[in-house]
Amino acid sequence: MRTKLTFWKIVFCLIMAMGVYSVFVRYYYGIGAVSNMSDKFPWGIWIGFDVLCGVMLAAGAFIVTGAVYLLNIERLHSIARPAVLTAFLGYVLVIVGLMFDLGRPWFIWHQLIYMNPHSVMFEVGFCVMFYTTVLALEFSTAVLERFHLATPLKIVKACLIPLVILGILLSTLHQSSLGTLYLIMPTKLHPFWYSPALPFFFFISAVAVGLAMTIFESSLSSRVFRRQLELPVIVELGGVLYVTLWIYALLRFEDYLHRGQLGAILHPSYESYFLWLELTLALIIPLIMLSFRRVRLSATGLYVASCSTLLGFVTNRLNVSITGFETWAGHHYHPRWTEASLTAMIIALGFFVFGMAVRYLPIFEDAHHRQDVEATELATLPEPVHQSSLMN
């Protein structure tokens, strides 16, 4: 069977070719040959985007699985497995990205042997490592179902509730701890982004992005894989996203007011331009859109609002990790094309593996699951109800 060559396949091959070249240069000549990182900017796009944004974009799993398995919101069950797949791929690709950023990545296992429990970075690495393991176990149900391995599937499903609880705990810890990393730099990070509440802001923004990413993923999957979009599900997620964004907006406003930064925000500057770009994309546009009921009930409106939210909080993470340090560093950081090509390769791999998983594994189980639920509900009805329903 001949494979049809399409525009996106050509783009994918070009991205992979440039990425493989950059991988060779990175490991043969060292980090300095592929990046513009320096002593002033030891953390560039590989940390700012690949790690901070990657972990944030994978936050949908602990939100959806917690709602389905702990709060017993059964109507969200159909999006649980795609959310877990997205999160699992996200964390695996975050680890892959770290392999390029670390000077000697083959020593990454040292944190398990030479532990420093007083280090926030140790806590982040510990949680990311174990949460990736939890996501692998949660996602293994799809693989076990595909190959009809009944006994291990039964064992994993029996442990699913403890795994979900552990996943929520680990995810909550490291989502906030990524913000804690920047609390030790009050004189280096710009006041627009430095705040004692930074860990809490990172966690709330991860919740908002997890909801937006689930809406984005569901909408895009329905188009690419020609599935019927479950509009009631994403409408419900859109309502929760609207409330979460308002909570985040009010907390940011109170923080700026308390620290006396409101006047500085209105003063034109290099940093204020990037801050207003962040706030416009992450808060102003989606909040205005979602305030209209017609938009909250529209698949297109929810998709556009979720895209704006995602772009806004990605800008926030890049502002915290890069823009906020440029004044202190005295120069602007611009990633080399080889840095960008490695990041693009990681993103392209994520889309490719997601597509392969959807093609060969039971990722979207909504139709079969609804039939099972309906059969179970009918079986539990008392006999008189069955008779009355038949008469009707």
CSV table of C-alpha atoms in Angstrom, one decimal:
chain,number,residue,atom,x,y,z
A,1,MET,CA,0.0,0.0,0.0
A,2,ARG,CA,1.5,3.3,-1.1
A,3,THR,CA,1.6,6.2,1.4
A,4,LYS,CA,0.2,9.4,0.1
A,5,LEU,CA,2.6,12.3,0.4
A,6,THR,CA,0.9,15.4,1.9
A,7,PHE,CA,1.9,18.9,2.9
A,8,TRP,CA,2.0,18.1,6.6
A,9,LYS,CA,4.1,14.9,6.0
A,10,ILE,CA,6.7,17.0,4.1
A,11,VAL,CA,6.7,19.5,7.0
A,12,PHE,CA,7.2,16.7,9.5
A,13,CYS,CA,10.1,15.2,7.5
A,14,LEU,CA,11.8,18.6,7.3
A,15,ILE,CA,11.4,19.3,11.0
A,16,MET,CA,12.8,15.8,11.8
A,17,ALA,CA,15.7,16.3,9.4
A,18,MET,CA,16.7,19.6,11.0
A,19,GLY,CA,16.2,18.2,14.5
A,20,VAL,CA,18.4,15.2,13.8
A,21,TYR,CA,21.1,17.5,12.5
A,22,SER,CA,20.9,19.6,15.7
A,23,VAL,CA,21.0,16.5,17.9
A,24,PHE,CA,24.3,15.5,16.2
A,25,VAL,CA,25.8,18.9,16.7
A,26,ARG,CA,24.6,19.1,20.3
A,27,TYR,CA,26.2,15.8,21.3
A,28,TYR,CA,29.3,16.0,19.1
A,29,TYR,CA,30.3,19.6,19.6
A,30,GLY,CA,28.5,20.5,22.9
A,31,ILE,CA,25.7,22.8,24.0
A,32,GLY,CA,27.7,25.9,23.0
A,33,ALA,CA,27.6,24.9,19.3
A,34,VAL,CA,23.7,24.8,19.2
A,35,SER,CA,22.5,27.4,21.7
A,36,ASN,CA,22.8,31.0,22.7
A,37,MET,CA,22.7,30.2,26.4
A,38,SER,CA,25.3,31.8,28.6
A,39,ASP,CA,26.3,32.4,32.2
A,40,LYS,CA,23.7,35.2,32.2
A,41,PHE,CA,21.1,32.9,30.5
A,42,PRO,CA,21.8,29.3,31.6
A,43,TRP,CA,18.2,28.5,31.1
A,44,GLY,CA,16.9,29.2,27.6
A,45,ILE,CA,14.0,27.9,25.4
A,46,TRP,CA,14.7,24.3,26.4
A,47,ILE,CA,13.7,25.1,30.0
A,48,GLY,CA,11.3,28.0,29.3
A,49,PHE,CA,9.3,26.1,26.7
A,50,ASP,CA,10.2,22.4,26.7
A,51,VAL,CA,10.0,22.1,30.5
A,52,LEU,CA,7.9,24.9,32.0
A,53,CYS,CA,5.4,25.0,29.2
A,54,GLY,CA,5.5,21.2,28.6
A,55,VAL,CA,4.7,20.3,32.2
A,56,MET,CA,1.9,23.0,32.2
A,57,LEU,CA,0.4,21.8,28.9
A,58,ALA,CA,0.2,18.3,30.3
A,59,ALA,CA,-1.9,19.3,33.3
A,60,GLY,CA,-5.2,18.1,31.9
A,61,ALA,CA,-4.7,14.5,33.1
A,62,PHE,CA,-4.8,15.1,36.8
A,63,ILE,CA,-7.8,17.4,36.4
A,64,VAL,CA,-9.9,15.0,34.2
A,65,THR,CA,-8.9,11.8,36.0
A,66,GLY,CA,-9.7,13.4,39.4
A,67,ALA,CA,-13.1,14.5,38.2
A,68,VAL,CA,-13.9,11.1,36.7
A,69,TYR,CA,-12.5,8.6,39.2
A,70,LEU,CA,-12.7,10.6,42.5
A,71,LEU,CA,-15.7,12.9,41.9
A,72,ASN,CA,-17.4,10.3,39.8
A,73,ILE,CA,-18.4,12.7,37.0
A,74,GLU,CA,-19.1,9.9,34.5
A,75,ARG,CA,-19.9,12.2,31.6
A,76,LEU,CA,-16.2,13.2,31.4
A,77,HIS,CA,-15.1,9.6,31.0
A,78,SER,CA,-14.8,9.8,27.3
A,79,ILE,CA,-12.0,12.4,27.5
A,80,ALA,CA,-10.1,10.8,30.3
A,81,ARG,CA,-7.9,8.5,28.2
A,82,PRO,CA,-7.0,11.1,25.6
A,83,ALA,CA,-6.0,13.5,28.4
A,84,VAL,CA,-3.8,10.8,30.0
A,85,LEU,CA,-2.2,10.1,26.7
A,86,THR,CA,-1.5,13.8,26.1
A,87,ALA,CA,0.0,14.2,29.6
A,88,PHE,CA,2.1,11.0,29.3
A,89,LEU,CA,3.5,12.1,26.0
A,90,GLY,CA,4.1,15.6,27.4
A,91,TYR,CA,6.1,14.4,30.4
A,92,VAL,CA,8.1,11.9,28.3
A,93,LEU,CA,9.0,14.7,25.9
A,94,VAL,CA,9.9,17.0,28.8
A,95,ILE,CA,12.4,14.4,29.9
A,96,VAL,CA,13.7,14.2,26.3
A,97,GLY,CA,14.1,17.9,26.2
A,98,LEU,CA,16.1,17.8,29.4
A,99,MET,CA,18.5,15.4,27.8
A,100,PHE,CA,19.5,18.3,25.5
A,101,ASP,CA,19.7,20.9,28.2
A,102,LEU,CA,21.7,19.1,30.8
A,103,GLY,CA,25.5,19.4,30.3
A,104,ARG,CA,26.0,15.7,31.1
A,105,PRO,CA,22.6,14.1,30.7
A,106,TRP,CA,23.9,10.6,31.3
A,107,PHE,CA,24.3,11.5,35.0
A,108,ILE,CA,20.6,12.4,35.4
A,109,TRP,CA,20.2,9.3,37.6
A,110,HIS,CA,22.4,10.8,40.2
A,111,GLN,CA,19.5,12.6,41.8
A,112,LEU,CA,18.2,9.2,42.9
A,113,ILE,CA,21.5,8.4,44.6
A,114,TYR,CA,22.9,11.7,45.8
A,115,MET,CA,19.7,13.2,47.1
A,116,ASN,CA,19.3,16.7,48.4
A,117,PRO,CA,15.8,16.9,49.9
A,118,HIS,CA,16.3,20.6,50.7
A,119,SER,CA,16.5,21.5,47.0
A,120,VAL,CA,13.4,22.6,45.1
A,121,MET,CA,14.9,21.2,41.9
A,122,PHE,CA,15.3,17.8,43.5
A,123,GLU,CA,11.6,17.9,44.5
A,124,VAL,CA,10.6,18.8,40.9
A,125,GLY,CA,12.8,16.1,39.4
A,126,PHE,CA,11.5,13.5,41.9
A,127,CYS,CA,7.8,14.4,41.2
A,128,VAL,CA,8.2,14.5,37.4
A,129,MET,CA,9.9,11.1,37.4
A,130,PHE,CA,7.3,9.4,39.6
A,131,TYR,CA,4.3,11.2,38.0
A,132,THR,CA,5.5,10.0,34.6
A,133,THR,CA,5.5,6.5,36.0
A,134,VAL,CA,2.0,7.0,37.3
A,135,LEU,CA,0.8,8.2,33.9
A,136,ALA,CA,2.4,5.2,32.2
A,137,LEU,CA,0.5,2.9,34.5
A,138,GLU,CA,-2.8,4.8,33.9
A,139,PHE,CA,-2.2,4.7,30.2
A,140,SER,CA,-1.3,1.0,30.2
A,141,THR,CA,-5.0,0.1,30.4
A,142,ALA,CA,-5.3,1.1,26.7
A,143,VAL,CA,-2.3,-1.1,25.7
A,144,LEU,CA,-3.5,-4.0,27.8
A,145,GLU,CA,-7.0,-3.8,26.3
A,146,ARG,CA,-5.5,-3.7,22.8
A,147,PHE,CA,-3.6,-7.0,23.3
A,148,HIS,CA,-6.4,-8.6,25.4
A,149,LEU,CA,-4.2,-9.1,28.5
A,150,ALA,CA,-7.0,-9.6,31.0
A,151,THR,CA,-5.1,-10.4,34.2
A,152,PRO,CA,-2.7,-7.4,34.2
A,153,LEU,CA,-5.6,-5.2,33.1
A,154,LYS,CA,-7.6,-6.3,36.1
A,155,ILE,CA,-4.7,-5.5,38.4
A,156,VAL,CA,-4.1,-2.1,37.0
A,157,LYS,CA,-7.8,-1.2,37.1
A,158,ALA,CA,-7.9,-2.3,40.8
A,159,CYS,CA,-5.1,0.1,41.5
A,160,LEU,CA,-6.5,3.0,39.4
A,161,ILE,CA,-8.0,5.0,42.3
A,162,PRO,CA,-4.8,5.0,44.3
A,163,LEU,CA,-2.8,5.9,41.2
A,164,VAL,CA,-5.2,8.8,40.5
A,165,ILE,CA,-4.8,10.1,44.0
A,166,LEU,CA,-1.0,9.8,43.8
A,167,GLY,CA,-1.0,11.5,40.4
A,168,ILE,CA,-2.9,14.5,41.7
A,169,LEU,CA,-0.6,14.8,44.7
A,170,LEU,CA,2.6,14.6,42.6
A,171,SER,CA,1.2,16.9,39.9
A,172,THR,CA,0.1,19.5,42.5
A,173,LEU,CA,3.6,19.5,44.1
A,174,HIS,CA,5.7,20.0,41.0
A,175,GLN,CA,3.3,22.3,39.2
A,176,SER,CA,3.7,24.8,42.1
A,177,SER,CA,7.3,24.0,42.7
A,178,LEU,CA,8.3,25.1,39.2
A,179,GLY,CA,7.3,28.6,40.4
A,180,THR,CA,9.2,28.1,43.6
A,181,LEU,CA,12.4,27.7,41.6
A,182,TYR,CA,12.2,31.5,40.8
A,183,LEU,CA,11.7,32.7,44.4
A,184,ILE,CA,15.4,32.6,45.0
A,185,MET,CA,16.0,35.3,42.4
A,186,PRO,CA,14.1,38.4,43.7
A,187,THR,CA,16.8,40.8,42.5
A,188,LYS,CA,17.2,39.2,39.0
A,189,LEU,CA,13.6,38.5,38.0
A,190,HIS,CA,11.6,41.6,36.9
A,191,PRO,CA,8.9,42.8,39.4
A,192,PHE,CA,6.2,42.2,36.8
A,193,TRP,CA,6.7,38.4,37.2
A,194,TYR,CA,8.5,38.0,40.6
A,195,SER,CA,6.0,37.5,43.4
A,196,PRO,CA,5.9,35.5,46.7
A,197,ALA,CA,2.7,34.0,45.3
A,198,LEU,CA,4.5,32.7,42.2
A,199,PRO,CA,4.1,29.0,43.2
A,200,PHE,CA,0.3,29.4,43.6
A,201,PHE,CA,0.1,31.3,40.3
A,202,PHE,CA,1.9,28.5,38.5
A,203,PHE,CA,-0.6,25.9,40.0
A,204,ILE,CA,-3.7,27.9,39.1
A,205,SER,CA,-2.5,28.6,35.6
A,206,ALA,CA,-1.7,24.9,35.2
A,207,VAL,CA,-5.3,24.1,36.1
A,208,ALA,CA,-6.6,26.7,33.5
A,209,VAL,CA,-4.2,25.4,30.9
A,210,GLY,CA,-5.2,21.8,31.6
A,211,LEU,CA,-8.8,22.7,30.9
A,212,ALA,CA,-8.0,24.7,27.8
A,213,MET,CA,-5.7,22.0,26.5
A,214,THR,CA,-8.4,19.4,26.9
A,215,ILE,CA,-10.9,21.5,25.0
A,216,PHE,CA,-8.2,22.2,22.3
A,217,GLU,CA,-7.3,18.5,22.1
A,218,SER,CA,-11.0,17.3,21.9
A,219,SER,CA,-11.8,19.9,19.2
A,220,LEU,CA,-8.7,19.1,17.1
A,221,SER,CA,-9.1,15.4,17.4
A,222,SER,CA,-12.7,15.5,16.2
A,223,ARG,CA,-11.5,17.3,13.1
A,224,VAL,CA,-8.4,15.2,12.3
A,225,PHE,CA,-9.8,11.8,13.2
A,226,ARG,CA,-13.3,12.6,11.9
A,227,ARG,CA,-15.0,12.0,15.2
A,228,GLN,CA,-18.2,13.5,16.5
A,229,LEU,CA,-17.3,16.3,19.0
A,230,GLU,CA,-18.9,15.8,22.4
A,231,LEU,CA,-20.1,19.4,22.7
A,232,PRO,CA,-21.7,19.0,26.2
A,233,VAL,CA,-18.4,17.9,27.6
A,234,ILE,CA,-16.3,20.8,26.3
A,235,VAL,CA,-19.1,23.2,27.2
A,236,GLU,CA,-18.8,22.1,30.8
A,237,LEU,CA,-15.1,22.4,30.7
A,238,GLY,CA,-15.4,25.9,29.2
A,239,GLY,CA,-17.6,27.0,32.2
A,240,VAL,CA,-15.0,25.7,34.7
A,241,LEU,CA,-12.2,27.4,32.6
A,242,TYR,CA,-14.2,30.7,32.8
A,243,VAL,CA,-14.3,30.6,36.6
A,244,THR,CA,-10.6,29.5,36.9
A,245,LEU,CA,-9.5,32.4,34.7
A,246,TRP,CA,-11.4,34.9,36.8
A,247,ILE,CA,-9.8,33.5,40.0
A,248,TYR,CA,-6.4,33.8,38.4
A,249,ALA,CA,-7.1,37.3,37.1
A,250,LEU,CA,-8.3,38.6,40.5
A,251,LEU,CA,-5.3,37.1,42.3
A,252,ARG,CA,-2.9,38.7,39.8
A,253,PHE,CA,-4.6,42.1,40.2
A,254,GLU,CA,-4.5,41.8,44.0
A,255,ASP,CA,-0.8,40.9,43.8
A,256,TYR,CA,0.1,43.9,41.6
A,257,LEU,CA,-1.9,46.2,43.9
A,258,HIS,CA,-0.3,44.9,47.0
A,259,ARG,CA,3.2,45.2,45.6
A,260,GLY,CA,2.6,48.6,44.1
A,261,GLN,CA,3.1,47.6,40.4
A,262,LEU,CA,-0.2,48.8,38.9
A,263,GLY,CA,1.3,52.1,37.9
A,264,ALA,CA,4.4,50.5,36.4
A,265,ILE,CA,2.2,48.2,34.2
A,266,LEU,CA,0.7,51.2,32.5
A,267,HIS,CA,4.0,52.8,31.8
A,268,PRO,CA,5.3,51.8,28.3
A,269,SER,CA,8.5,49.7,28.4
A,270,TYR,CA,10.0,46.6,26.9
A,271,GLU,CA,8.7,44.4,29.8
A,272,SER,CA,5.2,46.0,29.9
A,273,TYR,CA,4.7,45.2,26.2
A,274,PHE,CA,5.3,41.5,26.8
A,275,LEU,CA,3.2,41.6,30.0
A,276,TRP,CA,0.2,43.1,28.2
A,277,LEU,CA,0.6,40.5,25.4
A,278,GLU,CA,0.5,37.8,28.1
A,279,LEU,CA,-2.5,39.3,29.9
A,280,THR,CA,-4.4,40.0,26.6
A,281,LEU,CA,-4.0,36.4,25.4
A,282,ALA,CA,-4.4,34.6,28.7
A,283,LEU,CA,-7.1,36.7,30.3
A,284,ILE,CA,-8.7,39.5,28.4
A,285,ILE,CA,-9.6,37.7,25.2
A,286,PRO,CA,-10.9,34.4,26.7
A,287,LEU,CA,-12.7,36.2,29.6
A,288,ILE,CA,-14.5,38.5,27.2
A,289,MET,CA,-15.4,35.6,24.9
A,290,LEU,CA,-16.5,33.2,27.6
A,291,SER,CA,-18.7,35.9,29.2
A,292,PHE,CA,-21.2,35.4,26.4
A,293,ARG,CA,-23.4,32.4,26.7
A,294,ARG,CA,-23.5,32.0,22.9
A,295,VAL,CA,-19.7,31.5,22.8
A,296,ARG,CA,-19.7,29.1,25.8
A,297,LEU,CA,-22.2,26.9,23.9
A,298,SER,CA,-20.3,27.2,20.6
A,299,ALA,CA,-17.6,24.6,19.6
A,300,THR,CA,-15.8,27.3,17.5
A,301,GLY,CA,-16.0,29.8,20.3
A,302,LEU,CA,-14.6,27.4,22.9
A,303,TYR,CA,-11.8,26.4,20.5
A,304,VAL,CA,-10.7,30.0,19.9
A,305,ALA,CA,-10.9,30.9,23.6
A,306,SER,CA,-8.9,27.8,24.5
A,307,CYS,CA,-6.2,28.6,21.9
A,308,SER,CA,-5.9,32.2,23.2
A,309,THR,CA,-5.6,30.8,26.8
A,310,LEU,CA,-2.9,28.4,25.8
A,311,LEU,CA,-0.9,31.0,23.9
A,312,GLY,CA,-1.3,33.5,26.8
A,313,PHE,CA,0.1,31.2,29.5
A,314,VAL,CA,2.9,29.9,27.2
A,315,THR,CA,3.8,33.6,26.9
A,316,ASN,CA,3.6,33.9,30.7
A,317,ARG,CA,6.1,31.0,31.2
A,318,LEU,CA,8.5,32.5,28.6
A,319,ASN,CA,8.2,35.9,30.3
A,320,VAL,CA,9.1,34.3,33.7
A,321,SER,CA,12.0,32.3,32.3
A,322,ILE,CA,13.4,34.7,29.7
A,323,THR,CA,11.9,38.2,29.4
A,324,GLY,CA,12.0,38.8,33.1
A,325,PHE,CA,15.8,38.3,33.3
A,326,GLU,CA,16.8,40.3,30.2
A,327,THR,CA,17.0,43.7,32.1
A,328,TRP,CA,19.3,42.1,34.8
A,329,ALA,CA,21.4,40.3,32.2
A,330,GLY,CA,21.8,43.5,30.1
A,331,HIS,CA,21.1,41.8,26.8
A,332,HIS,CA,18.3,40.0,25.0
A,333,TYR,CA,18.3,36.2,24.6
A,334,HIS,CA,17.4,34.9,21.1
A,335,PRO,CA,17.5,31.1,20.6
A,336,ARG,CA,19.6,29.8,17.7
A,337,TRP,CA,17.7,28.0,15.0
A,338,THR,CA,19.3,24.8,16.2
A,339,GLU,CA,17.7,25.3,19.6
A,340,ALA,CA,14.3,26.0,18.0
A,341,SER,CA,14.7,23.0,15.7
A,342,LEU,CA,15.2,20.6,18.6
A,343,THR,CA,12.1,22.1,20.3
A,344,ALA,CA,10.1,21.8,17.0
A,345,MET,CA,11.3,18.2,16.6
A,346,ILE,CA,10.0,17.3,20.1
A,347,ILE,CA,6.6,18.9,19.4
A,348,ALA,CA,6.4,17.1,16.0
A,349,LEU,CA,7.2,13.8,17.7
A,350,GLY,CA,4.4,14.4,20.2
A,351,PHE,CA,1.8,14.9,17.5
A,352,PHE,CA,3.1,11.9,15.5
A,353,VAL,CA,3.0,9.5,18.5
A,354,PHE,CA,-0.4,10.7,19.5
A,355,GLY,CA,-1.7,10.0,16.0
A,356,MET,CA,-0.1,6.5,16.0
A,357,ALA,CA,-1.6,5.8,19.5
A,358,VAL,CA,-5.1,6.8,18.3
A,359,ARG,CA,-4.8,4.7,15.2
A,360,TYR,CA,-3.6,1.5,16.9
A,361,LEU,CA,-4.9,1.7,20.5
A,362,PRO,CA,-8.5,2.2,22.0
A,363,ILE,CA,-8.0,5.8,23.0
A,364,PHE,CA,-11.4,7.1,22.2
A,365,GLU,CA,-13.7,4.7,24.0
A,366,ASP,CA,-16.7,6.9,24.2
A,367,ALA,CA,-19.2,4.9,22.1
A,368,HIS,CA,-18.5,1.5,23.7
A,369,HIS,CA,-18.3,3.0,27.2
A,370,ARG,CA,-21.7,4.7,26.8
A,371,GLN,CA,-23.2,1.4,25.8
A,372,ASP,CA,-21.7,-0.3,28.8
A,373,VAL,CA,-23.0,2.4,31.1
A,374,GLU,CA,-26.5,2.2,29.6
A,375,ALA,CA,-26.6,-1.5,29.9
A,376,THR,CA,-25.5,-1.4,33.5
A,377,GLU,CA,-28.1,1.2,34.4
A,378,LEU,CA,-30.9,-0.8,32.7
A,379,ALA,CA,-29.8,-4.0,34.6
A,380,THR,CA,-30.1,-2.2,37.9
A,381,LEU,CA,-33.6,-1.0,37.3
A,382,PRO,CA,-36.4,-2.8,39.2
A,383,GLU,CA,-38.7,-5.1,37.2
A,384,PRO,CA,-41.8,-2.8,37.4
A,385,VAL,CA,-39.8,0.0,35.8
A,386,HIS,CA,-38.9,-2.3,32.9
A,387,GLN,CA,-42.5,-3.1,32.4
A,388,SER,CA,-43.7,0.5,32.5
A,389,SER,CA,-41.1,1.5,30.1
A,390,LEU,CA,-42.1,-1.2,27.7
A,391,MET,CA,-45.8,-0.1,28.0
A,392,ASN,CA,-44.8,3.4,27.2
